[in-house]
Amino acid sequence: MGSDCDVLIVGGGMVGATLACALGQSRLRVVLLEDAPPDPFSVDQPFDLRVSALSVASANILKTIGAWDGITRRRLCPYRRMRVWEDLGDVEFISDEINQPVLGHIVENRVIQLAVLERGKDFENVEVIERVKTRSMTYGPKGSLVELDDGRTLKARLLVAADGGFSKVRQAAGMGVSGWDYEQQALVLTVETGCGQQDITWQRFTPDGPQALLPLPGAHASLVWYHTPEEVRRLKSLSNPQLLKALLEAFPACLGDIKSITARGSFPLRRQHALRYIKEGVALIGDAAHMIHPLAGQGVNIGLLDAAALAEVLLDAAHQGQDFGSEATLRRYERMRRNNNLIMMTLMDGFYRAFGNRSVPLRVLRNLGLGLAERIRPAKKIAMIQAMGLHRSLPRLAQGQALIG
Ligand SMILES: Cc1cc2nc3c(=O)[nH]c(=O)nc-3n(C[C@H](O)[C@H](O)[C@H](O)COP(=O)(O)OP(=O)(O)OC[C@H]3O[C@@H](n4cnc5c(N)ncnc54)[C@H](O)[C@@H]3O)c2cc1C
């Protein structure tokens, strides 16, 4: 027996669950599938190893859909300063310089996901199905079928792939990607510091790869150490005291005193872009559409913009009595997002290549660039506004405007 819905979102990660909330209170019947939701939150829980630097635009989206309270009720860390440097070139952004209270927030991925999933359950037109595996997915331009392990079959006019970089939905719809693996991995460490609460996030570029600190609530921080896969493997195999010693030797002095390493993990890095984001009856959002080098912390930020843009397009179409699943409607979403995401991915590749290059003239140029960015005030302000995600042509939700369904 098929049960019908308008929009079936496969993947209730940060991005898919945001789309479900953005479609809440509309006339569309939405089903959200998440097979592995996080465990409930408790204040004494260790920090999630995976954290995200959420831009101001992302916070606007989460506030407008009503999920931000679920984050502030749990844990988050605002940051007002951001410093980027290499050797002599050094630039520091301070939110006061553009009369903003913060540049962004560091939030554990688990906290973001829990808050949006919880919010999704408030809407009568949204059904959240958790902890059930998908048995099969069959894409059809006029309607797709998803069979669940509990015997249910769901039929939807529009299937949305929000199931991450190795998306099964994208494969079922026969949509191709281009991409490659970076010759770098990210070693992520949660640490207890002797510095008290910090309000700065920083990134130092070294020829081996960037090193970054993201502050967490209290005297805690998340460190990201980019290096070759071999070196990351070696570092990961060290005991905690050995790793701490290696960390203190390699990281800059401003890291301060590190009391202990409380968690560690590594992530291979891949660049991947879907050749198309849509076709009749299907749309890709978030990592299912793009995987980007995390050095500037943009992956989930651009994914949330995808969710906001797709919701805007679907609700506008439904409001005007148009077919929200048609290729013509969905093309507007693709136009709003694909080029912007490509520009961001190309920029990250540029940073990865330019800062990973040991050539002396290039090193001089890089340092000159960072120094100029510090001294030329208008350019610095533009860079800060970009980093906060507040550039032009944002989807309405990211500007804090509610959508009408
Ligand atoms: C080291 C590192 C640091 C990063 N730091 C940042 C940062 O600071 N800022 C930032 O913006 N981005 C950052 N990113 C990128 C960010 O983590 C990703 O872009 C983001 O997780 C993508 O979210 P998503 O919801 O699209 O996909 P995912 O997080 O992959 O979520 C997909 C969800 O779909 C579910 N799912 C999959 N298949 C099914 C199925 N068949 N049925 C039901 N559910 C399914 C999964 O359980 C999962 O919950 C970082 C990435 C890395 C590797």
CSV table of C-alpha atoms and ligand atoms in Angstrom, one decimal:
chain,number,residue,atom,x,y,z
A,1,MET,CA,0.0,0.0,0.0
A,2,GLY,CA,1.4,3.4,-0.9
A,3,SER,CA,1.0,6.4,1.3
A,4,ASP,CA,1.2,9.7,-0.5
A,5,CYS,CA,3.1,12.8,0.4
A,6,ASP,CA,4.2,15.9,-1.5
A,7,VAL,CA,7.8,16.2,-0.5
A,8,LEU,CA,9.8,13.2,0.8
A,9,ILE,CA,13.2,14.3,2.3
A,10,VAL,CA,15.7,11.5,2.8
A,11,GLY,CA,18.2,12.5,5.5
A,12,GLY,CA,17.3,14.5,8.6
A,13,GLY,CA,20.8,15.9,9.1
A,14,MET,CA,21.2,19.6,9.8
A,15,VAL,CA,20.3,20.5,6.2
A,16,GLY,CA,17.4,18.1,5.5
A,17,ALA,CA,15.7,18.8,8.9
A,18,THR,CA,16.0,22.5,8.2
A,19,LEU,CA,14.2,22.1,4.9
A,20,ALA,CA,11.4,20.1,6.6
A,21,CYS,CA,11.0,23.0,9.2
A,22,ALA,CA,11.1,25.6,6.4
A,23,LEU,CA,8.1,23.8,4.8
A,24,GLY,CA,6.3,23.6,8.1
A,25,GLN,CA,2.9,25.3,8.3
A,26,SER,CA,2.4,25.1,4.6
A,27,ARG,CA,-0.1,23.1,2.5
A,28,LEU,CA,2.5,20.7,1.4
A,29,ARG,CA,2.6,17.2,3.1
A,30,VAL,CA,6.1,16.6,4.1
A,31,VAL,CA,7.8,13.4,5.3
A,32,LEU,CA,11.4,13.5,6.7
A,33,LEU,CA,13.4,10.3,7.1
A,34,GLU,CA,16.3,10.1,9.5
A,35,ASP,CA,17.7,6.6,10.2
A,36,ALA,CA,20.3,7.6,12.8
A,37,PRO,CA,19.2,10.6,14.9
A,38,PRO,CA,21.5,11.7,17.7
A,39,ASP,CA,21.0,10.5,21.3
A,40,PRO,CA,19.1,13.0,23.5
A,41,PHE,CA,21.1,15.9,24.9
A,42,SER,CA,22.2,16.3,28.5
A,43,VAL,CA,24.4,19.0,29.9
A,44,ASP,CA,27.0,16.6,31.3
A,45,GLN,CA,27.4,15.0,27.9
A,46,PRO,CA,30.9,15.2,26.4
A,47,PHE,CA,31.2,17.6,23.4
A,48,ASP,CA,30.4,16.2,20.0
A,49,LEU,CA,33.7,15.8,18.1
A,50,ARG,CA,32.0,17.4,15.1
A,51,VAL,CA,31.2,21.1,15.4
A,52,SER,CA,30.3,23.8,12.9
A,53,ALA,CA,31.0,27.5,12.7
A,54,LEU,CA,27.6,28.8,11.9
A,55,SER,CA,27.4,32.1,10.0
A,56,VAL,CA,25.0,34.9,10.9
A,57,ALA,CA,23.0,34.0,7.7
A,58,SER,CA,22.7,30.4,9.0
A,59,ALA,CA,21.6,31.7,12.5
A,60,ASN,CA,19.0,33.8,10.7
A,61,ILE,CA,17.6,30.7,8.9
A,62,LEU,CA,17.5,28.7,12.1
A,63,LYS,CA,15.8,31.6,14.0
A,64,THR,CA,13.2,32.1,11.3
A,65,ILE,CA,12.2,28.5,11.3
A,66,GLY,CA,12.0,28.5,15.1
A,67,ALA,CA,14.9,26.1,15.8
A,68,TRP,CA,17.4,28.6,17.3
A,69,ASP,CA,15.9,28.4,20.8
A,70,GLY,CA,16.6,24.6,20.7
A,71,ILE,CA,20.3,25.4,20.2
A,72,THR,CA,20.6,28.2,22.8
A,73,ARG,CA,18.7,26.0,25.4
A,74,ARG,CA,21.5,23.4,24.8
A,75,ARG,CA,25.0,24.7,24.2
A,76,LEU,CA,26.7,27.1,21.8
A,77,CYS,CA,29.7,29.5,21.8
A,78,PRO,CA,29.5,32.9,20.1
A,79,TYR,CA,32.7,34.3,18.6
A,80,ARG,CA,33.4,38.0,18.1
A,81,ARG,CA,36.9,37.8,16.6
A,82,MET,CA,38.5,35.8,13.8
A,83,ARG,CA,42.2,35.8,13.1
A,84,VAL,CA,43.9,34.4,10.0
A,85,TRP,CA,47.7,34.5,9.5
A,86,GLU,CA,50.8,33.0,8.0
A,87,ASP,CA,54.3,34.1,9.0
A,88,LEU,CA,54.2,37.9,8.7
A,89,GLY,CA,50.8,38.5,7.1
A,90,ASP,CA,48.1,38.7,9.7
A,91,VAL,CA,44.5,39.8,9.6
A,92,GLU,CA,42.0,40.0,12.5
A,93,PHE,CA,38.3,40.6,12.1
A,94,ILE,CA,36.4,42.0,15.1
A,95,SER,CA,32.6,42.2,15.0
A,96,ASP,CA,32.7,45.7,16.7
A,97,GLU,CA,34.3,47.0,13.5
A,98,ILE,CA,31.0,46.5,11.6
A,99,ASN,CA,28.8,47.2,14.6
A,100,GLN,CA,27.7,43.5,15.0
A,101,PRO,CA,27.5,41.7,18.3
A,102,VAL,CA,29.1,38.5,16.9
A,103,LEU,CA,30.8,37.1,13.8
A,104,GLY,CA,29.2,33.7,14.2
A,105,HIS,CA,28.6,30.8,16.6
A,106,ILE,CA,30.4,27.4,17.1
A,107,VAL,CA,27.8,24.7,17.7
A,108,GLU,CA,28.1,21.0,18.0
A,109,ASN,CA,26.6,19.3,15.0
A,110,ARG,CA,24.6,17.0,17.3
A,111,VAL,CA,23.0,20.0,19.0
A,112,ILE,CA,22.0,21.6,15.7
A,113,GLN,CA,20.5,18.4,14.4
A,114,LEU,CA,18.6,17.7,17.6
A,115,ALA,CA,17.2,21.3,17.6
A,116,VAL,CA,16.0,21.1,14.0
A,117,LEU,CA,14.6,17.6,14.3
A,118,GLU,CA,12.7,18.6,17.5
A,119,ARG,CA,11.3,21.7,15.7
A,120,GLY,CA,10.2,19.6,12.7
A,121,LYS,CA,8.0,17.5,15.0
A,122,ASP,CA,6.0,20.7,15.9
A,123,PHE,CA,4.4,21.0,12.5
A,124,GLU,CA,1.2,19.2,11.6
A,125,ASN,CA,2.1,18.9,8.0
A,126,VAL,CA,5.5,17.3,8.7
A,127,GLU,CA,5.9,13.7,9.7
A,128,VAL,CA,9.4,12.8,11.0
A,129,ILE,CA,10.2,9.1,10.7
A,130,GLU,CA,13.3,8.1,12.7
A,131,ARG,CA,15.3,5.0,13.2
A,132,VAL,CA,13.9,3.1,10.1
A,133,LYS,CA,16.2,2.1,7.3
A,134,THR,CA,15.3,2.5,3.7
A,135,ARG,CA,15.1,-0.8,1.8
A,136,SER,CA,14.8,0.6,-1.7
A,137,MET,CA,14.4,3.8,-3.6
A,138,THR,CA,12.9,4.1,-7.1
A,139,TYR,CA,13.0,7.4,-8.8
A,140,GLY,CA,10.2,8.4,-11.2
A,141,PRO,CA,9.9,11.8,-12.8
A,142,LYS,CA,6.2,12.0,-11.8
A,143,GLY,CA,6.5,10.3,-8.5
A,144,SER,CA,9.2,8.3,-6.6
A,145,LEU,CA,8.8,5.3,-4.3
A,146,VAL,CA,10.7,4.6,-1.1
A,147,GLU,CA,10.3,1.3,0.7
A,148,LEU,CA,11.1,1.2,4.4
A,149,ASP,CA,12.4,-1.7,6.4
A,150,ASP,CA,9.2,-1.7,8.5
A,151,GLY,CA,7.2,-2.6,5.4
A,152,ARG,CA,5.9,0.9,4.6
A,153,THR,CA,6.1,2.3,1.1
A,154,LEU,CA,6.1,6.0,0.7
A,155,LYS,CA,5.2,7.7,-2.6
A,156,ALA,CA,6.1,11.3,-3.2
A,157,ARG,CA,5.8,13.9,-6.0
A,158,LEU,CA,9.2,15.4,-5.0
A,159,LEU,CA,12.1,13.4,-3.6
A,160,VAL,CA,14.8,15.5,-1.9
A,161,ALA,CA,18.3,14.1,-1.4
A,162,ALA,CA,19.6,15.4,1.9
A,163,ASP,CA,21.4,12.1,2.7
A,164,GLY,CA,25.0,13.4,2.6
A,165,GLY,CA,28.0,13.2,0.3
A,166,PHE,CA,27.4,9.5,-0.6
A,167,SER,CA,23.7,10.1,-1.3
A,168,LYS,CA,21.8,7.0,-2.3
A,169,VAL,CA,18.9,9.2,-3.6
A,170,ARG,CA,21.3,10.9,-6.0
A,171,GLN,CA,22.4,7.5,-7.2
A,172,ALA,CA,18.8,6.2,-7.6
A,173,ALA,CA,18.0,9.3,-9.7
A,174,GLY,CA,21.1,8.7,-11.8
A,175,MET,CA,22.6,12.1,-11.2
A,176,GLY,CA,26.4,12.3,-11.6
A,177,VAL,CA,29.1,14.2,-9.7
A,178,SER,CA,32.6,15.4,-10.4
A,179,GLY,CA,35.2,15.4,-7.7
A,180,TRP,CA,38.5,14.3,-6.2
A,181,ASP,CA,40.1,13.5,-2.8
A,182,TYR,CA,42.3,16.2,-1.3
A,183,GLU,CA,45.8,15.1,-0.4
A,184,GLN,CA,44.9,16.2,3.1
A,185,GLN,CA,43.0,14.9,6.1
A,186,ALA,CA,41.5,16.8,9.1
A,187,LEU,CA,42.5,15.6,12.5
A,188,VAL,CA,39.9,17.0,14.9
A,189,LEU,CA,40.6,17.2,18.7
A,190,THR,CA,38.4,18.3,21.5
A,191,VAL,CA,40.6,19.8,24.2
A,192,GLU,CA,40.3,21.3,27.7
A,193,THR,CA,42.3,24.6,27.8
A,194,GLY,CA,43.8,26.6,30.6
A,195,CYS,CA,42.5,29.8,28.9
A,196,GLY,CA,39.0,30.1,30.2
A,197,GLN,CA,36.2,31.1,27.9
A,198,GLN,CA,37.5,32.3,24.5
A,199,ASP,CA,35.7,34.5,21.9
A,200,ILE,CA,38.2,34.1,19.1
A,201,THR,CA,38.4,31.6,16.3
A,202,TRP,CA,41.7,31.4,14.5
A,203,GLN,CA,43.4,29.7,11.6
A,204,ARG,CA,47.2,29.6,10.9
A,205,PHE,CA,48.4,28.5,7.5
A,206,THR,CA,51.5,26.3,7.4
A,207,PRO,CA,53.0,24.6,4.3
A,208,ASP,CA,51.7,21.3,5.6
A,209,GLY,CA,48.1,22.6,6.0
A,210,PRO,CA,46.1,24.9,8.2
A,211,GLN,CA,45.8,24.7,12.0
A,212,ALA,CA,42.6,26.0,13.5
A,213,LEU,CA,41.0,26.7,16.9
A,214,LEU,CA,37.3,26.9,17.3
A,215,PRO,CA,36.2,27.9,20.8
A,216,LEU,CA,33.6,25.9,22.7
A,217,PRO,CA,31.6,26.8,25.8
A,218,GLY,CA,33.7,27.1,29.0
A,219,ALA,CA,37.4,26.2,28.9
A,220,HIS,CA,37.1,23.9,25.9
A,221,ALA,CA,38.0,24.2,22.3
A,222,SER,CA,37.9,22.2,19.1
A,223,LEU,CA,41.2,22.0,17.2
A,224,VAL,CA,41.6,21.1,13.5
A,225,TRP,CA,45.0,20.0,12.3
A,226,TYR,CA,45.2,19.5,8.6
A,227,HIS,CA,48.0,17.3,7.3
A,228,THR,CA,48.8,14.5,4.9
A,229,PRO,CA,46.8,11.2,5.4
A,230,GLU,CA,50.1,9.5,6.5
A,231,GLU,CA,50.9,12.1,9.2
A,232,VAL,CA,47.3,12.2,10.4
A,233,ARG,CA,47.4,8.4,10.7
A,234,ARG,CA,50.7,8.6,12.7
A,235,LEU,CA,49.3,11.4,15.0
A,236,LYS,CA,46.2,9.4,15.6
A,237,SER,CA,48.1,6.4,16.7
A,238,LEU,CA,50.0,8.4,19.5
A,239,SER,CA,49.0,8.1,23.1
A,240,ASN,CA,47.3,11.1,24.6
A,241,PRO,CA,50.5,12.5,26.3
A,242,GLN,CA,52.5,12.0,23.1
A,243,LEU,CA,49.8,13.6,21.0
A,244,LEU,CA,49.6,16.6,23.4
A,245,LYS,CA,53.4,17.0,23.1
A,246,ALA,CA,53.2,16.9,19.3
A,247,LEU,CA,50.3,19.4,19.4
A,248,LEU,CA,52.1,21.9,21.6
A,249,GLU,CA,55.3,21.7,19.4
A,250,ALA,CA,53.4,22.2,16.1
A,251,PHE,CA,50.7,24.7,17.1
A,252,PRO,CA,51.4,28.5,17.6
A,253,ALA,CA,52.0,29.9,21.1
A,254,CYS,CA,48.6,31.6,21.2
A,255,LEU,CA,47.1,28.1,21.7
A,256,GLY,CA,48.0,28.6,25.3
A,257,ASP,CA,48.0,25.8,27.9
A,258,ILE,CA,46.2,22.6,26.9
A,259,LYS,CA,45.2,20.5,29.9
A,260,SER,CA,43.9,17.5,28.1
A,261,ILE,CA,42.7,16.0,24.9
A,262,THR,CA,39.2,14.7,25.5
A,263,ALA,CA,38.3,13.3,22.1
A,264,ARG,CA,39.9,12.8,18.7
A,265,GLY,CA,38.9,11.7,15.2
A,266,SER,CA,40.0,12.2,11.6
A,267,PHE,CA,38.1,13.0,8.4
A,268,PRO,CA,39.2,12.4,4.8
A,269,LEU,CA,38.5,15.4,2.7
A,270,ARG,CA,36.8,15.3,-0.6
A,271,ARG,CA,35.7,17.9,-3.1
A,272,GLN,CA,32.6,16.8,-5.0
A,273,HIS,CA,29.9,18.7,-6.9
A,274,ALA,CA,26.8,17.3,-8.5
A,275,LEU,CA,26.6,18.0,-12.2
A,276,ARG,CA,23.0,19.0,-11.7
A,277,TYR,CA,21.0,19.8,-8.6
A,278,ILE,CA,17.6,18.9,-10.0
A,279,LYS,CA,15.6,17.0,-12.5
A,280,GLU,CA,11.9,16.5,-12.7
A,281,GLY,CA,10.6,15.2,-9.3
A,282,VAL,CA,14.0,15.3,-7.5
A,283,ALA,CA,16.3,17.9,-5.9
A,284,LEU,CA,19.7,17.6,-4.1
A,285,ILE,CA,20.6,19.8,-1.1
A,286,GLY,CA,23.5,20.0,1.3
A,287,ASP,CA,26.4,17.5,1.0
A,288,ALA,CA,24.3,15.4,-1.4
A,289,ALA,CA,24.9,18.3,-3.8
A,290,HIS,CA,28.4,19.5,-2.8
A,291,MET,CA,31.3,18.5,-0.6
A,292,ILE,CA,33.7,21.4,0.1
A,293,HIS,CA,37.1,21.7,1.8
A,294,PRO,CA,36.2,22.6,5.4
A,295,LEU,CA,39.1,25.1,5.9
A,296,ALA,CA,36.7,28.1,6.0
A,297,GLY,CA,33.9,26.2,7.7
A,298,GLN,CA,31.4,26.7,4.9
A,299,GLY,CA,29.8,23.2,4.2
A,300,VAL,CA,26.7,23.3,6.4
A,301,ASN,CA,26.4,27.1,5.9
A,302,ILE,CA,25.9,26.7,2.1
A,303,GLY,CA,23.8,23.6,2.8
A,304,LEU,CA,21.4,25.7,4.9
A,305,LEU,CA,21.2,28.3,2.1
A,306,ASP,CA,20.2,25.4,-0.2
A,307,ALA,CA,17.4,24.4,2.1
A,308,ALA,CA,16.2,28.0,2.5
A,309,ALA,CA,16.3,28.5,-1.3
A,310,LEU,CA,14.5,25.2,-2.1
A,311,ALA,CA,11.8,25.9,0.5
A,312,GLU,CA,11.3,29.4,-1.0
A,313,VAL,CA,10.9,28.0,-4.6
A,314,LEU,CA,8.6,25.2,-3.5
A,315,LEU,CA,6.3,27.4,-1.4
A,316,ASP,CA,6.2,30.1,-4.1
A,317,ALA,CA,5.2,27.5,-6.7
A,318,ALA,CA,2.6,25.9,-4.4
A,319,HIS,CA,1.2,29.3,-3.5
A,320,GLN,CA,0.7,30.2,-7.2
A,321,GLY,CA,-0.9,26.8,-7.9
A,322,GLN,CA,2.1,25.6,-10.0
A,323,ASP,CA,3.6,22.1,-10.0
A,324,PHE,CA,6.3,22.3,-7.3
A,325,GLY,CA,8.0,19.1,-8.5
A,326,SER,CA,8.3,20.1,-12.2
A,327,GLU,CA,11.7,20.7,-13.7
A,328,ALA,CA,10.7,24.3,-14.6
A,329,THR,CA,10.0,25.1,-10.9
A,330,LEU,CA,13.1,23.3,-9.6
A,331,ARG,CA,15.4,25.0,-12.1
A,332,ARG,CA,14.8,28.2,-10.2
A,333,TYR,CA,16.4,26.6,-7.1
A,334,GLU,CA,19.3,25.3,-9.1
A,335,ARG,CA,19.9,28.8,-10.5
A,336,MET,CA,19.8,30.3,-7.0
A,337,ARG,CA,22.4,27.9,-5.6
A,338,ARG,CA,24.6,26.0,-8.0
A,339,ASN,CA,26.8,28.9,-9.3
A,340,ASN,CA,27.1,30.5,-5.8
A,341,ASN,CA,28.2,27.1,-4.4
A,342,LEU,CA,30.7,26.6,-7.3
A,343,ILE,CA,32.2,30.0,-6.5
A,344,MET,CA,32.6,29.1,-2.8
A,345,MET,CA,34.1,25.7,-3.7
A,346,THR,CA,36.5,27.3,-6.2
A,347,LEU,CA,37.6,29.9,-3.6
A,348,MET,CA,38.3,27.1,-1.0
A,349,ASP,CA,40.3,25.2,-3.7
A,350,GLY,CA,42.3,28.4,-4.3
A,351,PHE,CA,43.1,28.8,-0.6
A,352,TYR,CA,44.0,25.1,-0.4
A,353,ARG,CA,46.4,25.3,-3.4
A,354,ALA,CA,47.8,28.8,-2.7
A,355,PHE,CA,48.5,28.2,1.0
A,356,GLY,CA,49.8,24.7,0.5
A,357,ASN,CA,52.4,25.9,-2.0
A,358,ARG,CA,56.0,26.2,-0.8
A,359,SER,CA,57.2,28.5,-3.5
A,360,VAL,CA,58.9,31.6,-2.0
A,361,PRO,CA,57.3,34.3,-4.3
A,362,LEU,CA,53.8,32.9,-3.6
A,363,ARG,CA,54.6,32.9,0.1
A,364,VAL,CA,55.5,36.6,-0.1
A,365,LEU,CA,52.3,37.4,-2.1
A,366,ARG,CA,50.2,35.5,0.4
A,367,ASN,CA,51.6,37.4,3.4
A,368,LEU,CA,51.3,40.7,1.5
A,369,GLY,CA,47.6,39.8,0.8
A,370,LEU,CA,46.9,39.1,4.4
A,371,GLY,CA,48.7,42.3,5.5
A,372,LEU,CA,46.7,44.4,2.9
A,373,ALA,CA,43.5,42.8,4.0
A,374,GLU,CA,44.3,44.1,7.5
A,375,ARG,CA,45.1,47.6,6.4
A,376,ILE,CA,42.5,48.3,3.7
A,377,ARG,CA,39.4,49.0,5.8
A,378,PRO,CA,36.7,48.8,3.1
A,379,ALA,CA,38.1,45.5,1.8
A,380,LYS,CA,38.3,44.2,5.3
A,381,LYS,CA,34.6,45.1,5.9
A,382,ILE,CA,33.6,43.3,2.7
A,383,ALA,CA,35.5,40.2,3.7
A,384,MET,CA,33.9,40.3,7.2
A,385,ILE,CA,30.4,40.6,5.7
A,386,GLN,CA,31.2,37.7,3.3
A,387,ALA,CA,32.5,35.6,6.2
A,388,MET,CA,29.2,36.2,8.1
A,389,GLY,CA,27.3,35.0,5.0
A,390,LEU,CA,25.6,38.3,4.6
A,391,HIS,CA,26.3,38.9,1.0
A,392,ARG,CA,23.7,40.0,-1.6
A,393,SER,CA,21.0,37.8,-3.1
A,394,LEU,CA,20.3,35.6,0.0
A,395,PRO,CA,17.2,33.4,0.2
A,396,ARG,CA,14.4,35.2,2.2
A,397,LEU,CA,14.8,32.9,5.2
A,398,ALA,CA,18.5,33.9,5.5
A,399,GLN,CA,17.4,37.6,5.6
A,400,GLY,CA,15.1,36.7,8.5
A,401,GLN,CA,11.8,36.8,6.4
A,402,ALA,CA,9.3,34.1,7.1
A,403,LEU,CA,8.0,32.2,4.1
A,404,ILE,CA,4.3,32.0,3.3
A,405,GLY,CA,2.9,28.6,2.4
B,1,LIG,C1,36.4,18.2,9.7
B,1,LIG,C2,35.2,18.9,9.2
B,1,LIG,C3,34.8,20.2,9.7
B,1,LIG,C4,33.7,20.9,9.2
B,1,LIG,N1,33.5,22.1,9.8
B,1,LIG,C5,32.4,22.8,9.3
B,1,LIG,C6,32.1,24.1,9.8
B,1,LIG,O1,32.8,24.6,10.7
B,1,LIG,N2,31.1,24.8,9.2
B,1,LIG,C7,30.4,24.3,8.2
B,1,LIG,O2,29.5,25.0,7.7
B,1,LIG,N3,30.6,23.1,7.7
B,1,LIG,C8,31.6,22.3,8.2
B,1,LIG,N4,31.9,21.0,7.7
B,1,LIG,C9,31.0,20.5,6.7
B,1,LIG,C10,29.6,20.0,7.3
B,1,LIG,O3,29.9,19.0,8.4
B,1,LIG,C11,28.8,19.3,6.3
B,1,LIG,O4,28.7,20.1,5.2
B,1,LIG,C12,27.4,19.0,6.8
B,1,LIG,O5,27.5,18.0,7.8
B,1,LIG,C13,26.5,18.5,5.7
B,1,LIG,O6,25.2,18.3,6.3
B,1,LIG,P1,24.1,17.5,5.5
B,1,LIG,O7,22.8,17.5,6.4
B,1,LIG,O8,23.9,17.9,4.1
B,1,LIG,O9,24.7,16.0,5.4
B,1,LIG,P2,25.0,15.0,6.6
B,1,LIG,O10,25.6,15.7,7.8
B,1,LIG,O11,25.9,14.0,6.0
B,1,LIG,O12,23.6,14.4,7.0
B,1,LIG,C14,23.0,13.4,6.3
B,1,LIG,C15,22.0,12.7,7.1
B,1,LIG,O13,21.2,11.8,6.4
B,1,LIG,C16,21.0,10.6,7.1
B,1,LIG,N5,20.7,9.6,6.1
B,1,LIG,C17,21.6,9.1,5.2
B,1,LIG,N6,21.0,8.2,4.4
B,1,LIG,C18,19.8,8.0,4.9
B,1,LIG,C19,18.7,7.1,4.6
B,1,LIG,N7,18.8,6.3,3.5
B,1,LIG,N8,17.6,7.2,5.3
B,1,LIG,C20,17.4,8.1,6.3
B,1,LIG,N9,18.4,8.9,6.7
B,1,LIG,C21,19.6,8.9,6.0
B,1,LIG,C22,22.2,10.5,8.0
B,1,LIG,O14,22.0,9.7,9.1
B,1,LIG,C23,22.6,11.9,8.3
B,1,LIG,O15,22.0,12.3,9.5
B,1,LIG,C24,32.9,20.3,8.2
B,1,LIG,C25,33.2,19.1,7.7
B,1,LIG,C26,34.3,18.4,8.1
B,1,LIG,C27,34.7,17.0,7.5
